[in-house]
GROMACS .gro file of N, CA and C in nm:
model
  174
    1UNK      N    1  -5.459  18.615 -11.699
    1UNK     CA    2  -5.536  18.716 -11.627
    1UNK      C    3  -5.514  18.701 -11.476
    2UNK      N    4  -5.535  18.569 -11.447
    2UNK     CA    5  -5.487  18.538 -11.309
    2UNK      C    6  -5.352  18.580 -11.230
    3UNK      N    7  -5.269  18.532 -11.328
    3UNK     CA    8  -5.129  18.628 -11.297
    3UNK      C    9  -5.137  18.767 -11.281
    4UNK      N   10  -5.200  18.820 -11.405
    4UNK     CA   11  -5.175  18.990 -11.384
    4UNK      C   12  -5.257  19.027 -11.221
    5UNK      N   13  -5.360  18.958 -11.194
    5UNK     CA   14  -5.446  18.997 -11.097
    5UNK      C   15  -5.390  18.994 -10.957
    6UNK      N   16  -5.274  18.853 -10.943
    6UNK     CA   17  -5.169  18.854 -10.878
    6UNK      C   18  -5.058  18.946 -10.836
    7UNK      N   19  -5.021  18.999 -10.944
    7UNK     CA   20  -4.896  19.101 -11.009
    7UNK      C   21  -4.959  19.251 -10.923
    8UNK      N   22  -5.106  19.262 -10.922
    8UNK     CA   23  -5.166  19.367 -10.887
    8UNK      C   24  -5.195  19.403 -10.784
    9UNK      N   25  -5.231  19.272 -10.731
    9UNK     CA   26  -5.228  19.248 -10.569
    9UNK      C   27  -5.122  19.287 -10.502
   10UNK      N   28  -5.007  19.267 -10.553
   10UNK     CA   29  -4.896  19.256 -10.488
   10UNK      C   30  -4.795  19.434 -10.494
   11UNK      N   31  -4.850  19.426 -10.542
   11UNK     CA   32  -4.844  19.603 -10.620
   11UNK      C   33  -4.881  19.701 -10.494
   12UNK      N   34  -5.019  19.651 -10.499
   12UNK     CA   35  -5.084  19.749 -10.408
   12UNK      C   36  -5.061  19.743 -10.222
   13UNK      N   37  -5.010  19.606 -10.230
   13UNK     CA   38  -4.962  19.594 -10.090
   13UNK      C   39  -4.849  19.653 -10.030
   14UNK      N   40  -4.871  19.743  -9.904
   14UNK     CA   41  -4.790  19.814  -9.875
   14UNK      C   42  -4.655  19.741  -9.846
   15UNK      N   43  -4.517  19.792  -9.882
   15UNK     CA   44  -4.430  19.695  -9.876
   15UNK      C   45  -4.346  19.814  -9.823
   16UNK      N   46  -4.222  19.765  -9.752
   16UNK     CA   47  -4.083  19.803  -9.643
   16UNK      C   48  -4.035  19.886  -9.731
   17UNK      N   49  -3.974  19.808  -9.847
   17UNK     CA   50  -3.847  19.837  -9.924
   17UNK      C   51  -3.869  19.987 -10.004
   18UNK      N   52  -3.797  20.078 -10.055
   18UNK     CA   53  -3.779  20.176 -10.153
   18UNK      C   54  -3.819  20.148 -10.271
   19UNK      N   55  -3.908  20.211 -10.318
   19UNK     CA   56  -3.925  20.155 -10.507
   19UNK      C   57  -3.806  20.146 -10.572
   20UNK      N   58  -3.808  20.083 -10.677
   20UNK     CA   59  -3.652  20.114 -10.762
   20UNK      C   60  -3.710  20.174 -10.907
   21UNK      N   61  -3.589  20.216 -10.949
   21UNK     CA   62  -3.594  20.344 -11.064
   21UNK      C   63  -3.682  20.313 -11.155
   22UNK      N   64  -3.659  20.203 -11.158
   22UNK     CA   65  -3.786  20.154 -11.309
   22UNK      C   66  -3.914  20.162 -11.246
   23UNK      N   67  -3.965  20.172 -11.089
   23UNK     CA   68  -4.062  20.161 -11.076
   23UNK      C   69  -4.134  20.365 -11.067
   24UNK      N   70  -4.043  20.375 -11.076
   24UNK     CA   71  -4.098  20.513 -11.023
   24UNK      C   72  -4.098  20.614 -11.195
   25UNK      N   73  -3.979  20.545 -11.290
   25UNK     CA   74  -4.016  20.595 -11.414
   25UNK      C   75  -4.166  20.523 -11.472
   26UNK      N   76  -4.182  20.397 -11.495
   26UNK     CA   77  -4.361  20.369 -11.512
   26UNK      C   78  -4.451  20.453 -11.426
   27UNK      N   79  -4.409  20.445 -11.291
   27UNK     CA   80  -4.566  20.559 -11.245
   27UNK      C   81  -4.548  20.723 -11.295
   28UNK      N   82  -4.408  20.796 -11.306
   28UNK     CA   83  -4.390  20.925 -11.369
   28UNK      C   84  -4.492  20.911 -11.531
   29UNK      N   85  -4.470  20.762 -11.556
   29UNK     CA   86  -4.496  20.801 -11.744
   29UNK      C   87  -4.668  20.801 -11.725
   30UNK      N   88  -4.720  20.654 -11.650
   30UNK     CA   89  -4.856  20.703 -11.581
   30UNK      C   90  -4.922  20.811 -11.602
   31UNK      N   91  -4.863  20.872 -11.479
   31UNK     CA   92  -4.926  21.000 -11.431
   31UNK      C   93  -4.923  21.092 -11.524
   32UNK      N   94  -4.797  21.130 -11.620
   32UNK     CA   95  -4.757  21.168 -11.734
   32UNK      C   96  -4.886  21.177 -11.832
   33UNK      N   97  -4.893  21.079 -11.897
   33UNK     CA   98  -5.049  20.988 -11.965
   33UNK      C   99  -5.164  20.989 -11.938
   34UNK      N  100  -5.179  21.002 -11.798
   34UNK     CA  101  -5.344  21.032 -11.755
   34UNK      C  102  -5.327  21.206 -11.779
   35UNK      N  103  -5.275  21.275 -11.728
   35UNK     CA  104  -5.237  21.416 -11.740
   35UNK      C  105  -5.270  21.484 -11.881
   36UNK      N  106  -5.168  21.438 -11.932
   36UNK     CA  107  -5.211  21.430 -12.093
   36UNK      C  108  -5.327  21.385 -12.136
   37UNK      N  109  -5.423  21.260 -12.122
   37UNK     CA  110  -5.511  21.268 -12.165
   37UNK      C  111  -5.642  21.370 -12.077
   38UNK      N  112  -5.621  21.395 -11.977
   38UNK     CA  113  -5.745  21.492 -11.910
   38UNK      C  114  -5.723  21.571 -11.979
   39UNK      N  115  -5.613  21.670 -12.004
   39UNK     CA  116  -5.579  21.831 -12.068
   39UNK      C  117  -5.633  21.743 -12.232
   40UNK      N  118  -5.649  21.685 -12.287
   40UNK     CA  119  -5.663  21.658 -12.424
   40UNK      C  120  -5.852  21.622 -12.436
   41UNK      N  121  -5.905  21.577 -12.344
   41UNK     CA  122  -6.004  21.580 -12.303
   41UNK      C  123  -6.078  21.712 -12.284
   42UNK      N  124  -6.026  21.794 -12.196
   42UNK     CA  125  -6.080  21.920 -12.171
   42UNK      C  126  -6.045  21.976 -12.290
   43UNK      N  127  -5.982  22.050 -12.344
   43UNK     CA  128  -5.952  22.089 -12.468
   43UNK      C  129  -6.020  22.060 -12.590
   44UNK      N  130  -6.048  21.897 -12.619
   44UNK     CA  131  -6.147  21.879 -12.672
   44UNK      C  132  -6.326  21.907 -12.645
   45UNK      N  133  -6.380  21.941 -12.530
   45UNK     CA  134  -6.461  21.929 -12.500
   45UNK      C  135  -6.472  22.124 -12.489
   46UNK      N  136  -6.384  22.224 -12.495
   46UNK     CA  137  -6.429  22.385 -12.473
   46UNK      C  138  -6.399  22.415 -12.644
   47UNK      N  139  -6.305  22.315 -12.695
   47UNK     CA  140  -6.335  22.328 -12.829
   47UNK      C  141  -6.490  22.328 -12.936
   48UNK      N  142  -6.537  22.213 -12.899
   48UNK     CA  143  -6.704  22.176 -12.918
   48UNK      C  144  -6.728  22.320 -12.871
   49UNK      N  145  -6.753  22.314 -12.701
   49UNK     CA  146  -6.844  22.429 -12.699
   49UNK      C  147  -6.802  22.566 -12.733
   50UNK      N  148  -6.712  22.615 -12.769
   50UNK     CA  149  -6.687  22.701 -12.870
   50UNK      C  150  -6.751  22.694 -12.996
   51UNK      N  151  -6.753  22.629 -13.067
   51UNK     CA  152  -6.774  22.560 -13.210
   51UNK      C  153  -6.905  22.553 -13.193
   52UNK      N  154  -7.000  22.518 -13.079
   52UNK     CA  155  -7.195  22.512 -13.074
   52UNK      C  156  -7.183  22.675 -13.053
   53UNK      N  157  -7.089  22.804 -12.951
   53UNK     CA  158  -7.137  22.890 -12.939
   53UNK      C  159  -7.118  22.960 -13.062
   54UNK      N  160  -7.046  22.943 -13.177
   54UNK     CA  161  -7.016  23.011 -13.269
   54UNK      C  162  -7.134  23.030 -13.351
   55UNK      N  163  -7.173  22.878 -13.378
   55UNK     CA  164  -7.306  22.834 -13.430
   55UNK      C  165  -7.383  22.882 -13.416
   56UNK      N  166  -7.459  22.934 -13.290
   56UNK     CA  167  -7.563  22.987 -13.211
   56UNK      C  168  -7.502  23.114 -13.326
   57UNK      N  169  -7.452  23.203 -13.319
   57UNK     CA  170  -7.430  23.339 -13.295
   57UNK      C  171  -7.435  23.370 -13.439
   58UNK      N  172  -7.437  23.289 -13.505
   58UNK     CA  173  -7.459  23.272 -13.688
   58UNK      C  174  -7.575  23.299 -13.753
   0.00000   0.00000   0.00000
């Protein structure tokens, strides 16, 4: 845990150099993944309220 917490630190510190490719495909897949889960989230959640307004109207 200590390591990763390290690994994270070091992450977030602003650094000189250019990312390299592998770093910029993990944050694409990231961002990718959170993306995907918000739209899967929302979707799930106007689904429900569809599904309570249907209910109501029954």
């Amino acid at each position: 845990m200590l390591r990763l917490t390290k690994g994270l630190a070091q992450l977030l510190q602003p650094t000189s150099r250019p990312l390299q490719d592998f770093e910029y495909k993990t944050l694409g897949v990231f961002v990718l993944l959170t993306c995907v889960s918000s739209l899967t989230l929302c979707a799930k959640q106007a689904l429900f309220w569809f599904y309570d307004k249907q209910k109501e109207t029954c």
